[in-house]
PDB file of C-alpha atoms and ligand atoms in Angstrom:
ATOM      1  CA  MET A   1      43.358 114.252  80.515  1.00 73.00           C
ATOM      2  CA  ASN A   2      44.338 116.563  83.258  1.00 85.00           C
ATOM      3  CA  LYS A   3      46.777 119.432  81.592  1.00 91.00           C
ATOM      4  CA  ASP A   4      48.857 118.758  85.333  1.00 94.00           C
ATOM      5  CA  ILE A   5      48.773 115.073  85.365  1.00 94.00           C
ATOM      6  CA  LYS A   6      49.673 115.072  81.461  1.00 94.00           C
ATOM      7  CA  ILE A   7      53.130 117.703  82.361  1.00 97.00           C
ATOM      8  CA  MET A   8      53.265 114.776  85.199  1.00 97.00           C
ATOM      9  CA  ILE A   9      53.553 112.315  83.270  1.00 97.00           C
ATOM     10  CA  GLU A  10      55.427 114.321  80.643  1.00 97.00           C
ATOM     11  CA  LEU A  11      58.186 114.998  84.058  1.00 98.00           C
ATOM     12  CA  GLN A  12      58.100 111.966  84.392  1.00 98.00           C
ATOM     13  CA  ALA A  13      59.168 111.104  81.262  1.00 98.00           C
ATOM     14  CA  PHE A  14      62.451 113.270  81.576  1.00 98.00           C
ATOM     15  CA  TRP A  15      63.392 112.126  85.713  1.00 97.00           C
ATOM     16  CA  GLN A  16      63.310 108.501  84.035  1.00 97.00           C
ATOM     17  CA  VAL A  17      66.334 109.371  82.191  1.00 98.00           C
ATOM     18  CA  ILE A  18      67.599 111.478  84.173  1.00 97.00           C
ATOM     19  CA  LEU A  19      67.643 108.297  87.122  1.00 97.00           C
ATOM     20  CA  GLN A  20      68.561 105.782  83.696  1.00 97.00           C
ATOM     21  CA  GLU A  21      71.677 107.610  83.122  1.00 98.00           C
ATOM     22  CA  ARG A  22      72.756 108.317  87.367  1.00 97.00           C
ATOM     23  CA  LYS A  23      72.957 104.288  87.249  1.00 97.00           C
ATOM     24  CA  ASN A  24      74.626 104.178  83.979  1.00 98.00           C
ATOM     25  CA  ILE A  25      77.859 106.503  85.811  1.00 98.00           C
ATOM     26  CA  GLU A  26      77.720 104.360  88.863  1.00 98.00           C
ATOM     27  CA  ARG A  27      78.493 101.883  86.643  1.00 97.00           C
ATOM     28  CA  PHE A  28      80.946 103.268  84.971  1.00 97.00           C
ATOM     29  CA  ASN A  29      82.583 104.088  87.273  1.00 98.00           C
ATOM     30  CA  LYS A  30      82.175 101.115  89.216  1.00 97.00           C
ATOM     31  CA  SER A  31      83.626  99.623  85.812  1.00 96.00           C
ATOM     32  CA  ILE A  32      87.454 102.132  86.033  1.00 96.00           C
ATOM     33  CA  ASP A  33      87.584 101.383  90.216  1.00 97.00           C
ATOM     34  CA  PHE A  34      87.674  97.889  88.538  1.00 96.00           C
ATOM     35  CA  TRP A  35      90.056  97.545  86.420  1.00 95.00           C
ATOM     36  CA  LYS A  36      92.223 100.769  88.386  1.00 96.00           C
ATOM     37  CA  THR A  37      92.304  97.995  91.256  1.00 96.00           C
ATOM     38  CA  GLU A  38      93.242  94.879  88.875  1.00 95.00           C
ATOM     39  CA  LEU A  39      96.298  97.070  87.461  1.00 95.00           C
ATOM     40  CA  ALA A  40      97.217  97.890  91.313  1.00 96.00           C
ATOM     41  CA  GLY A  41      97.040  94.785  91.571  1.00 96.00           C
ATOM     42  CA  LYS A  42      99.418  93.017  89.004  1.00 96.00           C
ATOM     43  CA  LYS A  43     101.720  96.287  90.867  1.00 96.00           C
ATOM     44  CA  ASN A  44     101.290  94.337  93.847  1.00 97.00           C
ATOM     45  CA  THR A  45     102.482  91.210  93.408  1.00 97.00           C
ATOM     46  CA  ARG A  46     104.793  92.394  91.185  1.00 97.00           C
ATOM     47  CA  THR A  47     107.151  94.373  93.757  1.00 98.00           C
ATOM     48  CA  GLU A  48     106.046  91.481  95.908  1.00 98.00           C
ATOM     49  CA  ILE A  49     107.516  88.880  93.813  1.00 98.00           C
ATOM     50  CA  GLN A  50     110.941  91.563  93.527  1.00 98.00           C
ATOM     51  CA  SER A  51     111.392  91.884  97.532  1.00 98.00           C
ATOM     52  CA  ARG A  52     110.761  87.728  97.666  1.00 98.00           C
ATOM     53  CA  ILE A  53     113.422  87.335  95.118  1.00 98.00           C
ATOM     54  CA  MET A  54     115.967  89.892  96.712  1.00 98.00           C
ATOM     55  CA  GLU A  55     114.930  87.872  99.975  1.00 98.00           C
ATOM     56  CA  LEU A  56     116.288  84.758  98.746  1.00 98.00           C
ATOM     57  CA  LYS A  57     119.438  85.556  96.678  1.00 98.00           C
ATOM     58  CA  ASN A  58     120.111  86.792 100.889  1.00 98.00           C
ATOM     59  CA  ARG A  59     119.669  83.396 101.380  1.00 98.00           C
ATOM     60  CA  GLN A  60     121.839  82.519  99.221  1.00 98.00           C
ATOM     61  CA  LYS A  61     124.801  84.512  99.637  1.00 98.00           C
ATOM     62  CA  THR A  62     124.596  83.688 103.501  1.00 98.00           C
ATOM     63  CA  GLY A  63     124.830  79.997 101.908  1.00 97.00           C
ATOM     64  CA  GLU A  64     127.398  80.776 100.139  1.00 97.00           C
ATOM     65  CA  LEU A  65     129.151  82.051 103.347  1.00 97.00           C
ATOM     66  CA  GLU A  66     128.917  79.541 105.353  1.00 97.00           C
ATOM     67  CA  LEU A  67     129.486  76.935 101.854  1.00 97.00           C
ATOM     68  CA  HIS A  68     133.336  78.800 102.822  1.00 97.00           C
ATOM     69  CA  VAL A  69     133.142  78.875 105.940  1.00 97.00           C
ATOM     70  CA  SER A  70     132.652  74.894 105.477  1.00 96.00           C
ATOM     71  CA  GLU A  71     135.228  74.416 103.156  1.00 96.00           C
ATOM     72  CA  GLU A  72     137.919  75.849 104.601  1.00 97.00           C
ATOM     73  CA  LYS A  73     137.379  74.033 107.313  1.00 97.00           C
ATOM     74  CA  ILE A  74     138.105  70.764 105.874  1.00 96.00           C
ATOM     75  CA  LYS A  75     141.028  72.326 104.134  1.00 97.00           C
ATOM     76  CA  LYS A  76     142.278  73.057 107.955  1.00 97.00           C
ATOM     77  CA  LEU A  77     141.113  69.177 109.223  1.00 96.00           C
ATOM     78  CA  GLU A  78     142.581  67.178 105.899  1.00 95.00           C
ATOM     79  CA  HIS A  79     146.236  69.465 106.997  1.00 96.00           C
ATOM     80  CA  LYS A  80     145.754  68.495 110.890  1.00 94.00           C
ATOM     81  CA  LYS A  81     144.909  65.033 110.082  1.00 91.00           C
ATOM     82  CA  THR A  82     149.051  64.937 108.260  1.00 92.00           C
ATOM     83  CA  ILE A  83     150.809  66.110 111.002  1.00 92.00           C
ATOM     84  CA  ILE A  84     149.400  64.191 114.085  1.00 90.00           C
ATOM     85  CA  GLN A  85     150.032  61.420 115.944  1.00 88.00           C
ATOM     86  CA  THR A  86     148.231  59.054 117.702  1.00 93.00           C
ATOM     87  CA  GLN A  87     145.716  57.389 115.987  1.00 93.00           C
ATOM     88  CA  LYS A  88     143.469  58.618 118.513  1.00 93.00           C
ATOM     89  CA  GLU A  89     143.644  62.106 117.168  1.00 92.00           C
ATOM     90  CA  PHE A  90     143.357  60.697 113.848  1.00 92.00           C
ATOM     91  CA  SER A  91     140.169  59.152 114.533  1.00 94.00           C
ATOM     92  CA  ALA A  92     138.546  62.491 115.914  1.00 94.00           C
ATOM     93  CA  VAL A  93     139.846  64.191 113.610  1.00 94.00           C
ATOM     94  CA  ASP A  94     138.152  62.056 110.656  1.00 94.00           C
ATOM     95  CA  ASN A  95     135.262  62.293 112.257  1.00 96.00           C
ATOM     96  CA  GLU A  96     135.059  65.603 112.568  1.00 95.00           C
ATOM     97  CA  ILE A  97     135.696  65.677 108.746  1.00 96.00           C
ATOM     98  CA  THR A  98     132.529  63.404 108.157  1.00 96.00           C
ATOM     99  CA  THR A  99     130.653  66.199 110.174  1.00 97.00           C
ATOM    100  CA  VAL A 100     131.525  69.196 108.711  1.00 97.00           C
ATOM    101  CA  ARG A 101     131.319  67.031 104.964  1.00 97.00           C
ATOM    102  CA  ALA A 102     127.006  66.706 106.039  1.00 97.00           C
ATOM    103  CA  GLU A 103     126.889  69.976 107.148  1.00 96.00           C
ATOM    104  CA  LYS A 104     128.480  70.813 103.406  1.00 97.00           C
ATOM    105  CA  ASN A 105     126.520  68.567 101.458  1.00 97.00           C
ATOM    106  CA  ALA A 106     123.173  69.940 103.120  1.00 97.00           C
ATOM    107  CA  LEU A 107     124.382  73.355 102.340  1.00 96.00           C
ATOM    108  CA  GLU A 108     124.778  72.708  99.103  1.00 97.00           C
ATOM    109  CA  ASP A 109     120.856  71.315  98.652  1.00 98.00           C
ATOM    110  CA  SER A 110     119.820  74.115 100.137  1.00 97.00           C
ATOM    111  CA  ILE A 111     121.290  76.346  98.010  1.00 97.00           C
ATOM    112  CA  ILE A 112     120.285  74.035  94.892  1.00 98.00           C
ATOM    113  CA  VAL A 113     116.715  74.737  96.452  1.00 98.00           C
ATOM    114  CA  LEU A 114     116.983  78.480  96.683  1.00 97.00           C
ATOM    115  CA  MET A 115     117.821  78.300  93.080  1.00 98.00           C
ATOM    116  CA  ASP A 116     114.915  77.072  92.182  1.00 98.00           C
ATOM    117  CA  LEU A 117     113.243  79.326  93.948  1.00 98.00           C
ATOM    118  CA  ILE A 118     115.140  82.542  92.394  1.00 98.00           C
ATOM    119  CA  ASP A 119     114.699  80.957  89.235  1.00 98.00           C
ATOM    120  CA  THR A 120     110.961  80.636  89.498  1.00 98.00           C
ATOM    121  CA  GLU A 121     110.350  83.700  90.536  1.00 98.00           C
ATOM    122  CA  GLU A 122     112.087  85.885  88.336  1.00 98.00           C
ATOM    123  CA  LYS A 123     110.670  84.030  85.330  1.00 98.00           C
ATOM    124  CA  THR A 124     107.101  84.806  86.436  1.00 97.00           C
ATOM    125  CA  LEU A 125     108.531  88.454  87.101  1.00 97.00           C
ATOM    126  CA  ALA A 126     109.397  88.572  83.450  1.00 97.00           C
ATOM    127  CA  SER A 127     106.297  87.216  82.478  1.00 97.00           C
ATOM    128  CA  ILE A 128     104.435  90.273  84.552  1.00 96.00           C
ATOM    129  CA  ASP A 129     107.028  92.856  82.854  1.00 96.00           C
ATOM    130  CA  ALA A 130     106.216  91.818  79.776  1.00 95.00           C
ATOM    131  CA  GLU A 131     102.746  92.009  80.276  1.00 95.00           C
ATOM    132  CA  LEU A 132     102.151  94.814  82.421  1.00 95.00           C
ATOM    133  CA  PRO A 133     103.136  98.160  79.778  1.00 95.00           C
ATOM    134  CA  ALA A 134     100.014  96.493  77.399  1.00 95.00           C
ATOM    135  CA  MET A 135      97.556  95.876  80.605  1.00 94.00           C
ATOM    136  CA  GLU A 136      98.900 100.221  80.928  1.00 96.00           C
ATOM    137  CA  LYS A 137      97.816 100.987  78.005  1.00 96.00           C
ATOM    138  CA  GLN A 138      94.957  98.348  77.369  1.00 95.00           C
ATOM    139  CA  VAL A 139      93.811 100.049  80.882  1.00 95.00           C
ATOM    140  CA  GLY A 140      94.285 103.136  79.647  1.00 96.00           C
ATOM    141  CA  ASN A 141      91.743 102.976  76.788  1.00 97.00           C
ATOM    142  CA  ASP A 142      88.908 101.316  78.590  1.00 95.00           C
ATOM    143  CA  ILE A 143      89.650 104.257  80.586  1.00 96.00           C
ATOM    144  CA  GLU A 144      89.636 107.281  78.417  1.00 97.00           C
ATOM    145  CA  MET A 145      86.447 105.110  76.427  1.00 97.00           C
ATOM    146  CA  ILE A 146      84.432 104.862  79.839  1.00 97.00           C
ATOM    147  CA  LYS A 147      85.643 108.551  80.843  1.00 97.00           C
ATOM    148  CA  SER A 148      83.130 109.358  77.685  1.00 98.00           C
ATOM    149  CA  ASP A 149      80.921 107.380  77.918  1.00 98.00           C
ATOM    150  CA  ILE A 150      80.297 109.146  81.253  1.00 98.00           C
ATOM    151  CA  ASP A 151      80.539 112.787  79.241  1.00 98.00           C
ATOM    152  CA  LYS A 152      77.706 111.965  77.316  1.00 98.00           C
ATOM    153  CA  SER A 153      75.426 110.797  80.161  1.00 98.00           C
ATOM    154  CA  GLU A 154      76.513 113.667  81.620  1.00 98.00           C
ATOM    155  CA  GLU A 155      75.403 115.888  78.437  1.00 98.00           C
ATOM    156  CA  ILE A 156      71.467 113.794  78.611  1.00 98.00           C
ATOM    157  CA  ILE A 157      71.775 114.299  82.296  1.00 98.00           C
ATOM    158  CA  LYS A 158      72.161 117.754  81.718  1.00 98.00           C
ATOM    159  CA  LEU A 159      69.755 118.082  79.043  1.00 98.00           C
ATOM    160  CA  ASN A 160      66.883 116.289  80.696  1.00 98.00           C
ATOM    161  CA  GLN A 161      67.315 118.663  83.852  1.00 98.00           C
ATOM    162  CA  ALA A 162      66.974 121.699  81.660  1.00 98.00           C
ATOM    163  CA  HIS A 163      63.892 120.610  80.021  1.00 98.00           C
ATOM    164  CA  PHE A 164      62.347 119.505  83.715  1.00 98.00           C
ATOM    165  CA  ASP A 165      63.510 122.703  85.057  1.00 97.00           C
ATOM    166  CA  ALA A 166      61.402 124.412  82.180  1.00 97.00           C
ATOM    167  CA  LEU A 167      58.055 122.806  81.946  1.00 97.00           C
ATOM    168  CA  ILE A 168      58.194 121.554  85.723  1.00 96.00           C
ATOM    169  CA  LYS A 169      57.247 125.829  85.928  1.00 96.00           C
ATOM    170  CA  ASP A 170      54.413 125.211  84.285  1.00 97.00           C
ATOM    171  CA  LEU A 171      52.991 122.440  86.824  1.00 96.00           C
ATOM    172  CA  ASN A 172      49.986 123.686  88.904  1.00 95.00           C
ATOM    173  CA  PRO A 173      52.493 125.234  92.216  1.00 95.00           C
ATOM    174  CA  ALA A 174      50.486 123.727  94.596  1.00 94.00           C
ATOM    175  CA  LEU A 175      51.225 120.166  93.097  1.00 95.00           C
ATOM    176  CA  GLN A 176      55.241 120.977  92.798  1.00 95.00           C
ATOM    177  CA  GLY A 177      56.352 119.809  96.031  1.00 95.00           C
ATOM    178  CA  LYS A 178      54.924 116.705  96.469  1.00 95.00           C
ATOM    179  CA  PHE A 179      55.706 115.916  92.954  1.00 96.00           C
ATOM    180  CA  SER A 180      59.357 116.510  93.455  1.00 96.00           C
ATOM    181  CA  LYS A 181      59.220 114.394  97.096  1.00 96.00           C
ATOM    182  CA  LEU A 182      57.375 111.289  94.857  1.00 96.00           C
ATOM    183  CA  LEU A 183      60.360 111.683  92.887  1.00 96.00           C
ATOM    184  CA  SER A 184      63.325 111.810  95.549  1.00 94.00           C
ATOM    185  CA  SER A 185      61.035 108.930  97.541  1.00 91.00           C
ATOM    186  CA  LYS A 186      59.337 106.190  96.137  1.00 83.00           C
ATOM    187  CA  ASN A 187      62.270 104.786  93.456  1.00 90.00           C
ATOM    188  CA  GLY A 188      61.815 108.119  91.606  1.00 94.00           C
ATOM    189  CA  ILE A 189      58.186 107.280  89.937  1.00 96.00           C
ATOM    190  CA  ALA A 190      55.807 109.613  91.320  1.00 97.00           C
ATOM    191  CA  ILE A 191      53.101 109.450  88.717  1.00 96.00           C
ATOM    192  CA  ALA A 192      51.485 105.864  87.806  1.00 96.00           C
ATOM    193  CA  GLU A 193      48.607 104.836  85.745  1.00 95.00           C
ATOM    194  CA  VAL A 194      45.831 102.912  86.526  1.00 95.00           C
ATOM    195  CA  SER A 195      45.426  99.284  84.803  1.00 95.00           C
ATOM    196  CA  GLY A 196      41.554  97.774  85.558  1.00 92.00           C
ATOM    197  CA  ASP A 197      41.727  98.255  89.504  1.00 93.00           C
ATOM    198  CA  VAL A 198      45.542  98.666  89.877  1.00 96.00           C
ATOM    199  CA  CYS A 199      47.828 101.467  90.839  1.00 96.00           C
ATOM    200  CA  THR A 200      50.864 100.384  89.127  1.00 96.00           C
ATOM    201  CA  GLY A 201      53.470 102.055  91.130  1.00 95.00           C
ATOM    202  CA  CYS A 202      52.524  99.942  93.841  1.00 95.00           C
ATOM    203  CA  ASN A 203      50.391  96.819  92.095  1.00 96.00           C
ATOM    204  CA  PHE A 204      47.756  97.194  94.804  1.00 95.00           C
ATOM    205  CA  VAL A 205      44.254  97.719  93.502  1.00 95.00           C
ATOM    206  CA  ILE A 206      42.345 101.106  94.837  1.00 94.00           C
ATOM    207  CA  PRO A 207      38.875 101.968  95.382  1.00 93.00           C
ATOM    208  CA  ALA A 208      36.571 101.402  92.001  1.00 91.00           C
ATOM    209  CA  ALA A 209      35.749 105.037  93.239  1.00 91.00           C
ATOM    210  CA  LEU A 210      39.182 106.209  93.149  1.00 90.00           C
ATOM    211  CA  THR A 211      39.475 104.690  89.338  1.00 89.00           C
ATOM    212  CA  LEU A 212      36.467 106.428  88.293  1.00 89.00           C
ATOM    213  CA  ASP A 213      37.870 109.085  89.931  1.00 89.00           C
ATOM    214  CA  ALA A 214      40.953 108.716  87.803  1.00 87.00           C
ATOM    215  CA  SER A 215      39.574 109.329  84.776  1.00 86.00           C
ATOM    216  CA  LYS A 216      38.321 112.589  84.846  1.00 84.00           C
ATOM    217  CA  SER A 217      39.773 115.368  84.075  1.00 78.00           C
ATOM    218  CA  ASP A 218      38.932 117.775  86.555  1.00 82.00           C
ATOM    219  CA  LYS A 219      40.359 116.052  89.429  1.00 83.00           C
ATOM    220  CA  THR A 220      44.274 115.306  90.627  1.00 90.00           C
ATOM    221  CA  ILE A 221      43.829 112.146  92.628  1.00 91.00           C
ATOM    222  CA  ASN A 222      46.827 109.995  94.826  1.00 94.00           C
ATOM    223  CA  CYS A 223      46.666 105.918  94.867  1.00 95.00           C
ATOM    224  CA  THR A 224      45.586 105.389  98.776  1.00 93.00           C
ATOM    225  CA  ASN A 225      48.433 103.046  98.951  1.00 94.00           C
ATOM    226  CA  CYS A 226      51.467 104.931  98.222  1.00 95.00           C
ATOM    227  CA  GLY A 227      50.264 108.090  97.184  1.00 95.00           C
ATOM    228  CA  ARG A 228      51.316 108.565  94.349  1.00 96.00           C
ATOM    229  CA  TYR A 229      49.693 110.391  91.222  1.00 95.00           C
ATOM    230  CA  ILE A 230      47.574 107.765  89.388  1.00 95.00           C
ATOM    231  CA  TYR A 231      45.353 108.672  86.520  1.00 94.00           C
ATOM    232  CA  LYS A 232      44.283 106.370  83.772  1.00 89.00           C
TER     233      LYS A 232
HETATM  234 ZN1   ZN B 301      49.908 103.014  94.511  1.00 81.72          ZN
END
């Protein structure tokens, strides 16, 4: 086999490892982002519940004040009833009392509903508070582990890049530029084997004469379809 082709095959192998590890790092970073988003989401939910509880409690307080006002009003009306003279006046006050009582009942009902809502929200908050520290710890540990995987991948990349950089110096300088260009395009594959009459880089049938040339050791051939270096 052609010496340059042999070197390119080796370079390609180093390059494949580098590309694979880059993909791994991308995946690892996505995992880190995922866990950070999960945790932030949980904390957001917690903040939202807290502000809902505060709002509900304010409404409860307002309701209780209104309740107090209507109780006072009823008291005053009851007192008025004891001092009025005519039957007409009496019925008017009595009607007013009925109206205020109805308002008071409605207020009481709405306060009970509010209290139920507050209770439900507080239970949810408590369960988030119970699981949040463990989740934070778990996510922290997971991220540390993923970071150490990233470090490992970076080490592998460094090592293979060093091998690559050292070896590419042995490649015929006239081929280096095109080879590097192919590596950074063409899905990172610059050299492909010919299987039968098919370039495995692009899966296209190449001319038989080219296949023959690809198997000769004195020639450096490129696929007529994809431009990759080919060998047989
Ligand atoms: Zn091809």
